[in-house]
Amino acid sequence: MTALNPEQLKRWRLILGAAAEDKLLTASGNSNGNQLLDDEDRLMDEALAAIYDGTSNATAGDASGNSGNSGSRAAGLGSSSPKLAKWLGDVRTFFPSDIVSVIQSDAVKRKGLTQLLFEPELLSQVKPDIGMVATLMALRGQIPERTKETARKLVREVVDEIVKRLAQDLTRAVTGAINKRQHSPLPSMTGLDWATTIRKNLKHYDTERKLLIPEKVYFFDRARKSKEWTVILDIDQSGSMANSVIYASIVGSIFASMPSLDTRVVAFDTEVVDLSEQCASDPVDMLFGIQLGGGTDINKSIMYCEPFITEPMKTIFLLVSDLYEGGNRTEMLRRLRELHEAGVKTICLLALSDDGVPSYDTEVAKKLAQYGIPCFGCSPNKLPELIEGALKGMDLQSLSKRVGQGLK
């Protein structure tokens, strides 16, 4: 074995667990009985062992930490709320926030620790993130009354963070693409009317210095008439689309706040739920109105959305789906093709998340691409560029190649 320095040995010990300590000591030539971990490292090790030692999936052991698996050590979190609370504190102390999110998610999936979600005092210590919101949405029917308000606070914190992250860029993208007809006294580099500014100031050209010195600079007016465009988000509620559902729903709430857009947000499995009203009022209510999982009837959802399209050339239709159709696939393809041919800016987002593109129906995606309907994954940060390009009438196929995530 290649010689390892103490820091490397410690890292391997934390990765492999307590069962590997003797072998690591022997391999390193440490025969004097020195331990690889100090007191702080051992607290970190215990936090990891509670989730990753042992293979029990149904329980995390009893309150004493026994997993019931005599063949392997499993620290367990037990059913004790104080023990869980200490574990949550340790995890947030020893690990960066992105790792905390992974460990919390694994705690629910690997150990069945629904106590994290069902006890207010525990849930209040959970790090809010989009994965935990997806878990709460999936289990919303099981959350007891005493925990619902805490769950709402956690969801609202995540919603507010996403809105803060996306709202300004989305608003700028929409206002930058719509209604550049009148001029405004308010300065904005993105709204600078170069042609008018140059034309109106030609008489101020300095021939000696060969410079145009404008007396007045003209900017496009960002004032918009009400409901110039219709934006429809048709969102697949499949469990595999969880993060995309959350992002798409919150994006819908941002669009709903813009007076120039008539926004519709629809979620579907085998049934269709219109979330437009909740979207415009409270995105947290909207998210709790979504039921992740179930079958998929994309065709039915498109049929539901069609009456909202009154001006095809002024409509963006965003289908957020992995395209696995459980309903009438032929009819689904026909409806999407007809929308596209009527002039609707039709786009299929296979994913709207930072996690890359999930599994999707490649055959359907290829057919839609042949019709001229782009199918791609898009990170939330790229969405403003996509929306601005669609509003400006850019070629969607070219645009999708620029903003899209790689497909599998």
CSV table of C-alpha atoms in Angstrom, one decimal:
chain,number,residue,atom,x,y,z
A,1,MET,CA,0.0,0.0,0.0
A,2,THR,CA,1.3,3.4,-0.9
A,3,ALA,CA,2.3,5.4,2.2
A,4,LEU,CA,-0.5,7.8,3.3
A,5,ASN,CA,0.0,10.9,5.3
A,6,PRO,CA,-2.2,11.3,8.5
A,7,GLU,CA,-4.7,13.6,6.7
A,8,GLN,CA,-5.2,11.0,3.9
A,9,LEU,CA,-5.6,8.2,6.5
A,10,LYS,CA,-8.2,10.2,8.4
A,11,ARG,CA,-10.2,10.8,5.2
A,12,TRP,CA,-10.1,7.1,4.3
A,13,ARG,CA,-11.2,6.3,7.8
A,14,LEU,CA,-14.2,8.7,7.6
A,15,ILE,CA,-15.1,7.2,4.2
A,16,LEU,CA,-14.8,3.5,5.1
A,17,GLY,CA,-16.1,3.7,8.6
A,18,ALA,CA,-15.0,2.2,12.0
A,19,ALA,CA,-14.7,-1.3,10.6
A,20,ALA,CA,-11.7,-0.2,8.5
A,21,GLU,CA,-9.7,1.5,11.3
A,22,ASP,CA,-7.6,-1.5,12.4
A,23,LYS,CA,-6.6,-2.3,8.8
A,24,LEU,CA,-5.7,1.3,8.0
A,25,LEU,CA,-3.6,1.5,11.1
A,26,THR,CA,-1.8,-1.7,10.2
A,27,ALA,CA,-1.3,-0.7,6.6
A,28,SER,CA,0.1,2.6,7.7
A,29,GLY,CA,2.7,1.0,10.0
A,30,ASN,CA,1.1,2.5,13.0
A,31,SER,CA,1.8,-0.1,15.7
A,32,ASN,CA,1.7,2.1,18.8
A,33,GLY,CA,-2.1,2.2,18.9
A,34,ASN,CA,-2.6,5.8,18.0
A,35,GLN,CA,-6.1,6.7,16.8
A,36,LEU,CA,-6.8,8.1,13.4
A,37,LEU,CA,-9.6,10.5,14.5
A,38,ASP,CA,-9.5,13.1,17.2
A,39,ASP,CA,-12.6,14.0,19.3
A,40,GLU,CA,-14.1,16.4,16.7
A,41,ASP,CA,-13.5,13.9,13.9
A,42,ARG,CA,-15.3,11.2,15.9
A,43,LEU,CA,-18.4,13.4,16.2
A,44,MET,CA,-18.3,13.8,12.4
A,45,ASP,CA,-17.9,10.1,12.0
A,46,GLU,CA,-20.8,9.4,14.3
A,47,ALA,CA,-23.0,11.7,12.2
A,48,LEU,CA,-22.1,9.9,9.0
A,49,ALA,CA,-22.4,6.4,10.6
A,50,ALA,CA,-25.9,7.1,11.7
A,51,ILE,CA,-26.9,7.1,8.0
A,52,TYR,CA,-24.3,5.2,6.1
A,53,ASP,CA,-23.2,2.3,8.4
A,54,GLY,CA,-25.4,-0.7,8.0
A,55,THR,CA,-28.1,-1.4,5.4
A,56,SER,CA,-31.3,-1.1,7.3
A,57,ASN,CA,-33.9,0.9,5.3
A,58,ALA,CA,-37.0,0.5,7.3
A,59,THR,CA,-35.7,1.9,10.6
A,60,ALA,CA,-32.8,3.7,12.0
A,61,GLY,CA,-32.4,1.5,15.0
A,62,ASP,CA,-33.9,1.9,18.4
A,63,ALA,CA,-33.3,4.7,20.9
A,64,SER,CA,-30.1,3.0,22.1
A,65,GLY,CA,-28.6,3.0,18.6
A,66,ASN,CA,-29.0,-0.7,17.9
A,67,SER,CA,-29.9,-1.3,14.3
A,68,GLY,CA,-30.9,-5.0,14.7
A,69,ASN,CA,-28.2,-5.8,12.2
A,70,SER,CA,-25.7,-7.8,14.3
A,71,GLY,CA,-23.3,-8.2,11.4
A,72,SER,CA,-22.5,-4.5,11.0
A,73,ARG,CA,-22.1,-1.5,13.1
A,74,ALA,CA,-24.9,1.0,12.6
A,75,ALA,CA,-25.1,4.0,14.9
A,76,GLY,CA,-28.7,4.8,14.0
A,77,LEU,CA,-30.7,7.8,15.0
A,78,GLY,CA,-33.4,6.0,16.9
A,79,SER,CA,-36.8,7.2,17.6
A,80,SER,CA,-35.6,9.8,20.2
A,81,SER,CA,-36.3,13.4,19.2
A,82,PRO,CA,-33.4,14.7,21.3
A,83,LYS,CA,-31.1,12.3,19.5
A,84,LEU,CA,-32.3,13.4,16.1
A,85,ALA,CA,-32.0,17.0,17.0
A,86,LYS,CA,-28.4,16.5,18.1
A,87,TRP,CA,-27.7,14.7,14.9
A,88,LEU,CA,-29.1,17.5,12.8
A,89,GLY,CA,-27.0,20.0,14.7
A,90,ASP,CA,-23.8,17.9,14.2
A,91,VAL,CA,-24.5,17.5,10.5
A,92,ARG,CA,-24.9,21.3,10.0
A,93,THR,CA,-21.8,22.0,12.1
A,94,PHE,CA,-19.4,19.7,10.3
A,95,PHE,CA,-20.4,19.8,6.7
A,96,PRO,CA,-21.0,22.5,4.0
A,97,SER,CA,-24.6,23.3,3.1
A,98,ASP,CA,-24.6,21.3,-0.2
A,99,ILE,CA,-23.4,18.2,1.6
A,100,VAL,CA,-26.0,18.7,4.4
A,101,SER,CA,-28.7,18.6,1.8
A,102,VAL,CA,-27.5,15.2,0.5
A,103,ILE,CA,-27.1,13.7,4.0
A,104,GLN,CA,-30.6,14.9,5.0
A,105,SER,CA,-32.1,13.4,1.9
A,106,ASP,CA,-30.3,10.2,2.5
A,107,ALA,CA,-31.6,10.1,6.1
A,108,VAL,CA,-35.2,10.1,4.8
A,109,LYS,CA,-34.5,7.6,1.9
A,110,ARG,CA,-32.1,5.1,3.6
A,111,LYS,CA,-33.4,5.1,7.1
A,112,GLY,CA,-37.0,6.1,6.8
A,113,LEU,CA,-36.6,9.0,9.1
A,114,THR,CA,-40.0,10.6,8.6
A,115,GLN,CA,-39.5,12.1,12.1
A,116,LEU,CA,-37.5,14.8,10.4
A,117,LEU,CA,-40.7,15.9,8.7
A,118,PHE,CA,-43.4,15.1,11.3
A,119,GLU,CA,-42.0,16.8,14.4
A,120,PRO,CA,-42.0,20.7,14.3
A,121,GLU,CA,-38.9,21.0,16.5
A,122,LEU,CA,-36.9,18.7,14.2
A,123,LEU,CA,-38.2,20.1,10.9
A,124,SER,CA,-37.3,23.6,12.1
A,125,GLN,CA,-33.6,22.4,12.2
A,126,VAL,CA,-33.6,21.0,8.7
A,127,LYS,CA,-31.7,22.9,6.1
A,128,PRO,CA,-34.2,24.2,3.6
A,129,ASP,CA,-33.5,23.1,0.0
A,130,ILE,CA,-35.3,22.1,-3.1
A,131,GLY,CA,-34.9,18.4,-2.4
A,132,MET,CA,-36.5,18.7,1.0
A,133,VAL,CA,-39.4,20.7,-0.5
A,134,ALA,CA,-39.9,17.8,-3.0
A,135,THR,CA,-40.0,15.3,-0.2
A,136,LEU,CA,-42.6,17.4,1.7
A,137,MET,CA,-44.7,17.7,-1.5
A,138,ALA,CA,-44.6,13.9,-1.9
A,139,LEU,CA,-45.6,13.3,1.7
A,140,ARG,CA,-48.0,16.2,2.0
A,141,GLY,CA,-51.0,14.0,2.8
A,142,GLN,CA,-49.1,12.5,5.7
A,143,ILE,CA,-47.9,15.6,7.4
A,144,PRO,CA,-49.6,16.1,10.8
A,145,GLU,CA,-51.4,19.3,11.7
A,146,ARG,CA,-48.8,20.2,14.3
A,147,THR,CA,-46.1,20.2,11.7
A,148,LYS,CA,-47.9,21.9,8.7
A,149,GLU,CA,-47.0,25.5,9.7
A,150,THR,CA,-43.3,24.6,10.1
A,151,ALA,CA,-43.4,22.8,6.8
A,152,ARG,CA,-44.9,25.9,5.1
A,153,LYS,CA,-42.1,28.1,6.6
A,154,LEU,CA,-39.5,25.7,5.2
A,155,VAL,CA,-41.1,25.7,1.8
A,156,ARG,CA,-41.5,29.5,1.8
A,157,GLU,CA,-37.8,30.0,2.6
A,158,VAL,CA,-36.9,27.9,-0.5
A,159,VAL,CA,-39.5,29.7,-2.6
A,160,ASP,CA,-38.2,33.1,-1.6
A,161,GLU,CA,-34.6,32.1,-2.3
A,162,ILE,CA,-35.5,30.9,-5.8
A,163,VAL,CA,-37.6,34.0,-6.5
A,164,LYS,CA,-34.7,36.2,-5.4
A,165,ARG,CA,-32.4,34.2,-7.7
A,166,LEU,CA,-34.6,34.4,-10.8
A,167,ALA,CA,-37.2,37.2,-10.6
A,168,GLN,CA,-34.9,40.1,-11.6
A,169,ASP,CA,-33.4,38.4,-14.6
A,170,LEU,CA,-36.8,37.1,-15.8
A,171,THR,CA,-38.4,40.5,-15.4
A,172,ARG,CA,-35.6,42.2,-17.3
A,173,ALA,CA,-35.8,39.6,-20.1
A,174,VAL,CA,-39.5,40.1,-20.6
A,175,THR,CA,-39.4,43.9,-20.4
A,176,GLY,CA,-36.4,44.0,-22.6
A,177,ALA,CA,-38.2,42.1,-25.3
A,178,ILE,CA,-41.7,43.7,-25.2
A,179,ASN,CA,-42.8,47.1,-26.5
A,180,LYS,CA,-39.8,49.1,-27.5
A,181,ARG,CA,-41.9,51.8,-29.2
A,182,GLN,CA,-41.9,54.9,-26.9
A,183,HIS,CA,-39.0,56.6,-25.3
A,184,SER,CA,-38.4,57.1,-21.6
A,185,PRO,CA,-36.4,59.6,-19.5
A,186,LEU,CA,-35.3,56.7,-17.2
A,187,PRO,CA,-31.7,55.6,-18.1
A,188,SER,CA,-31.0,51.9,-18.7
A,189,MET,CA,-28.1,50.5,-20.8
A,190,THR,CA,-30.3,47.6,-21.9
A,191,GLY,CA,-32.9,50.1,-23.1
A,192,LEU,CA,-30.6,52.5,-24.9
A,193,ASP,CA,-31.9,53.5,-28.3
A,194,TRP,CA,-28.6,53.8,-30.2
A,195,ALA,CA,-30.2,54.7,-33.6
A,196,THR,CA,-32.4,57.5,-32.3
A,197,THR,CA,-29.6,58.8,-30.1
A,198,ILE,CA,-27.1,59.0,-33.0
A,199,ARG,CA,-29.7,60.5,-35.5
A,200,LYS,CA,-30.9,63.2,-33.1
A,201,ASN,CA,-27.4,64.3,-32.2
A,202,LEU,CA,-25.6,64.3,-35.5
A,203,LYS,CA,-25.6,68.1,-35.4
A,204,HIS,CA,-23.4,67.9,-32.3
A,205,TYR,CA,-20.6,66.0,-34.1
A,206,ASP,CA,-17.2,67.5,-33.2
A,207,THR,CA,-15.2,67.4,-36.4
A,208,GLU,CA,-11.9,68.3,-34.8
A,209,ARG,CA,-12.0,65.5,-32.3
A,210,LYS,CA,-14.1,63.3,-34.5
A,211,LEU,CA,-16.5,62.5,-31.7
A,212,LEU,CA,-20.3,62.6,-31.4
A,213,ILE,CA,-21.2,64.4,-28.3
A,214,PRO,CA,-24.9,63.7,-27.6
A,215,GLU,CA,-26.9,66.5,-26.0
A,216,LYS,CA,-29.7,64.1,-25.2
A,217,VAL,CA,-29.7,60.3,-24.9
A,218,TYR,CA,-32.8,58.3,-25.8
A,219,PHE,CA,-34.0,55.1,-24.0
A,220,PHE,CA,-36.8,52.8,-24.9
A,221,ASP,CA,-39.9,53.0,-22.6
A,222,ARG,CA,-40.4,49.8,-20.6
A,223,ALA,CA,-44.0,50.6,-19.9
A,224,ARG,CA,-46.1,47.8,-21.3
A,225,LYS,CA,-49.7,47.4,-22.2
A,226,SER,CA,-51.6,44.8,-20.2
A,227,LYS,CA,-51.5,41.1,-21.3
A,228,GLU,CA,-49.5,41.5,-24.5
A,229,TRP,CA,-48.4,37.8,-24.4
A,230,THR,CA,-49.8,34.6,-23.1
A,231,VAL,CA,-47.4,32.2,-21.4
A,232,ILE,CA,-48.6,28.7,-20.5
A,233,LEU,CA,-46.6,26.3,-18.4
A,234,ASP,CA,-47.9,22.8,-18.7
A,235,ILE,CA,-46.1,20.8,-16.0
A,236,ASP,CA,-45.7,17.0,-15.6
A,237,GLN,CA,-46.1,16.0,-12.0
A,238,SER,CA,-44.2,12.7,-12.4
A,239,GLY,CA,-42.1,11.9,-9.4
A,240,SER,CA,-38.9,11.9,-11.5
A,241,MET,CA,-39.7,15.6,-12.4
A,242,ALA,CA,-39.8,16.8,-8.8
A,243,ASN,CA,-37.2,19.6,-9.0
A,244,SER,CA,-38.5,20.7,-12.4
A,245,VAL,CA,-42.0,20.9,-11.1
A,246,ILE,CA,-40.9,23.2,-8.2
A,247,TYR,CA,-38.8,25.5,-10.4
A,248,ALA,CA,-41.5,25.7,-13.1
A,249,SER,CA,-44.2,26.5,-10.6
A,250,ILE,CA,-42.2,29.3,-9.0
A,251,VAL,CA,-41.3,30.6,-12.5
A,252,GLY,CA,-45.0,30.7,-13.2
A,253,SER,CA,-45.6,32.8,-10.1
A,254,ILE,CA,-43.0,35.2,-11.3
A,255,PHE,CA,-44.6,35.5,-14.7
A,256,ALA,CA,-48.0,36.0,-13.1
A,257,SER,CA,-46.7,39.1,-11.4
A,258,MET,CA,-45.9,40.8,-14.7
A,259,PRO,CA,-48.8,42.8,-16.1
A,260,SER,CA,-47.7,42.3,-19.7
A,261,LEU,CA,-48.2,38.5,-19.5
A,262,ASP,CA,-51.3,36.4,-19.2
A,263,THR,CA,-49.9,33.5,-17.3
A,264,ARG,CA,-51.4,30.0,-17.0
A,265,VAL,CA,-49.9,27.3,-14.8
A,266,VAL,CA,-51.3,23.8,-15.3
A,267,ALA,CA,-50.0,20.6,-13.6
A,268,PHE,CA,-51.0,17.1,-14.7
A,269,ASP,CA,-50.7,13.4,-14.1
A,270,THR,CA,-53.7,11.4,-15.4
A,271,GLU,CA,-55.8,14.4,-14.4
A,272,VAL,CA,-55.3,18.1,-14.9
A,273,VAL,CA,-55.1,20.7,-12.1
A,274,ASP,CA,-55.2,24.5,-13.0
A,275,LEU,CA,-52.9,26.3,-10.5
A,276,SER,CA,-53.1,29.7,-12.2
A,277,GLU,CA,-55.1,31.3,-9.3
A,278,GLN,CA,-52.8,30.0,-6.6
A,279,CYS,CA,-49.8,30.9,-8.7
A,280,ALA,CA,-50.9,34.5,-8.8
A,281,SER,CA,-51.6,34.7,-5.1
A,282,ASP,CA,-49.2,32.5,-3.1
A,283,PRO,CA,-46.7,30.1,-4.7
A,284,VAL,CA,-46.4,28.1,-1.4
A,285,ASP,CA,-50.1,27.3,-1.7
A,286,MET,CA,-49.5,26.3,-5.3
A,287,LEU,CA,-46.7,23.9,-4.4
A,288,PHE,CA,-48.8,22.2,-1.8
A,289,GLY,CA,-51.5,21.8,-4.4
A,290,ILE,CA,-49.2,19.6,-6.5
A,291,GLN,CA,-49.2,15.9,-6.0
A,292,LEU,CA,-46.0,14.3,-7.2
A,293,GLY,CA,-46.1,10.8,-8.8
A,294,GLY,CA,-48.9,9.0,-10.6
A,295,GLY,CA,-49.5,8.3,-14.2
A,296,THR,CA,-49.1,10.7,-17.1
A,297,ASP,CA,-51.6,12.0,-19.7
A,298,ILE,CA,-49.9,14.7,-21.6
A,299,ASN,CA,-52.5,14.8,-24.4
A,300,LYS,CA,-55.2,15.6,-21.9
A,301,SER,CA,-53.3,18.5,-20.4
A,302,ILE,CA,-52.6,20.0,-23.9
A,303,MET,CA,-56.2,19.7,-24.8
A,304,TYR,CA,-57.1,21.6,-21.5
A,305,CYS,CA,-54.6,24.4,-22.4
A,306,GLU,CA,-55.7,24.9,-26.0
A,307,PRO,CA,-58.6,27.3,-25.2
A,308,PHE,CA,-56.2,29.7,-23.5
A,309,ILE,CA,-54.5,30.3,-26.8
A,310,THR,CA,-56.3,33.2,-28.4
A,311,GLU,CA,-53.4,34.7,-30.3
A,312,PRO,CA,-51.0,32.0,-31.4
A,313,MET,CA,-48.3,34.4,-32.6
A,314,LYS,CA,-48.3,36.0,-29.1
A,315,THR,CA,-48.3,32.7,-27.1
A,316,ILE,CA,-45.4,30.8,-25.5
A,317,PHE,CA,-46.3,27.2,-24.6
A,318,LEU,CA,-43.8,25.5,-22.3
A,319,LEU,CA,-44.3,21.8,-21.8
A,320,VAL,CA,-42.2,20.6,-18.9
A,321,SER,CA,-42.1,16.9,-19.2
A,322,ASP,CA,-40.0,13.8,-19.8
A,323,LEU,CA,-42.5,12.9,-22.6
A,324,TYR,CA,-43.3,9.4,-21.3
A,325,GLU,CA,-47.0,9.5,-22.4
A,326,GLY,CA,-49.5,7.2,-20.7
A,327,GLY,CA,-52.4,8.6,-22.7
A,328,ASN,CA,-52.9,8.9,-26.5
A,329,ARG,CA,-49.4,9.6,-27.8
A,330,THR,CA,-50.5,10.0,-31.4
A,331,GLU,CA,-53.0,12.7,-30.4
A,332,MET,CA,-50.4,14.4,-28.2
A,333,LEU,CA,-47.9,14.6,-31.1
A,334,ARG,CA,-50.7,16.0,-33.4
A,335,ARG,CA,-51.7,18.7,-30.9
A,336,LEU,CA,-48.2,19.8,-30.4
A,337,ARG,CA,-47.5,19.9,-34.1
A,338,GLU,CA,-50.7,21.9,-34.7
A,339,LEU,CA,-49.7,24.4,-32.0
A,340,HIS,CA,-46.3,24.9,-33.6
A,341,GLU,CA,-47.7,25.3,-37.1
A,342,ALA,CA,-50.3,27.8,-35.9
A,343,GLY,CA,-47.4,30.1,-34.7
A,344,VAL,CA,-47.3,29.2,-31.0
A,345,LYS,CA,-43.8,29.3,-29.6
A,346,THR,CA,-43.8,25.7,-28.5
A,347,ILE,CA,-41.0,24.4,-26.4
A,348,CYS,CA,-40.5,21.1,-24.5
A,349,LEU,CA,-38.3,21.4,-21.4
A,350,LEU,CA,-37.2,17.8,-20.5
A,351,ALA,CA,-35.9,19.3,-17.3
A,352,LEU,CA,-35.9,22.7,-15.6
A,353,SER,CA,-33.3,22.1,-12.9
A,354,ASP,CA,-29.6,22.2,-12.1
A,355,ASP,CA,-29.4,18.4,-12.0
A,356,GLY,CA,-29.0,17.7,-15.7
A,357,VAL,CA,-31.5,15.9,-18.0
A,358,PRO,CA,-33.4,12.9,-16.6
A,359,SER,CA,-34.4,9.8,-18.5
A,360,TYR,CA,-36.9,10.8,-21.2
A,361,ASP,CA,-38.7,9.3,-24.2
A,362,THR,CA,-36.1,9.8,-27.0
A,363,GLU,CA,-38.5,8.6,-29.7
A,364,VAL,CA,-41.1,11.3,-28.9
A,365,ALA,CA,-38.4,13.9,-28.5
A,366,LYS,CA,-37.0,13.1,-32.0
A,367,LYS,CA,-40.4,13.4,-33.6
A,368,LEU,CA,-41.0,16.8,-32.0
A,369,ALA,CA,-37.6,18.0,-33.1
A,370,GLN,CA,-38.5,16.9,-36.6
A,371,TYR,CA,-41.6,19.1,-36.4
A,372,GLY,CA,-39.4,22.1,-35.4
A,373,ILE,CA,-40.2,21.9,-31.7
A,374,PRO,CA,-37.0,21.9,-29.6
A,375,CYS,CA,-36.7,19.4,-26.7
A,376,PHE,CA,-33.9,20.0,-24.2
A,377,GLY,CA,-33.0,20.5,-20.6
A,378,CYS,CA,-32.6,24.0,-19.2
A,379,SER,CA,-31.1,25.2,-16.0
A,380,PRO,CA,-33.2,27.9,-14.2
A,381,ASN,CA,-30.4,30.5,-14.7
A,382,LYS,CA,-30.7,30.1,-18.5
A,383,LEU,CA,-34.5,30.4,-18.6
A,384,PRO,CA,-34.4,34.3,-18.9
A,385,GLU,CA,-32.4,34.1,-22.1
A,386,LEU,CA,-34.7,31.5,-23.5
A,387,ILE,CA,-37.9,33.5,-22.7
A,388,GLU,CA,-36.3,36.7,-24.1
A,389,GLY,CA,-35.3,34.9,-27.3
A,390,ALA,CA,-38.8,33.4,-27.7
A,391,LEU,CA,-40.5,36.8,-27.2
A,392,LYS,CA,-38.1,38.4,-29.8
A,393,GLY,CA,-38.9,35.8,-32.4
A,394,MET,CA,-35.5,34.1,-32.4
A,395,ASP,CA,-35.1,30.7,-34.0
A,396,LEU,CA,-36.0,28.3,-31.1
A,397,GLN,CA,-33.9,25.4,-32.4
A,398,SER,CA,-30.8,27.6,-32.5
A,399,LEU,CA,-31.7,29.1,-29.1
A,400,SER,CA,-32.1,25.7,-27.5
A,401,LYS,CA,-28.6,24.6,-28.6
A,402,ARG,CA,-27.2,27.7,-26.8
A,403,VAL,CA,-29.1,27.5,-23.5
A,404,GLY,CA,-29.9,23.8,-23.3
A,405,GLN,CA,-28.2,21.2,-21.2
A,406,GLY,CA,-26.7,18.1,-22.8
A,407,LEU,CA,-29.2,15.3,-23.5
A,408,LYS,CA,-28.6,11.7,-22.6
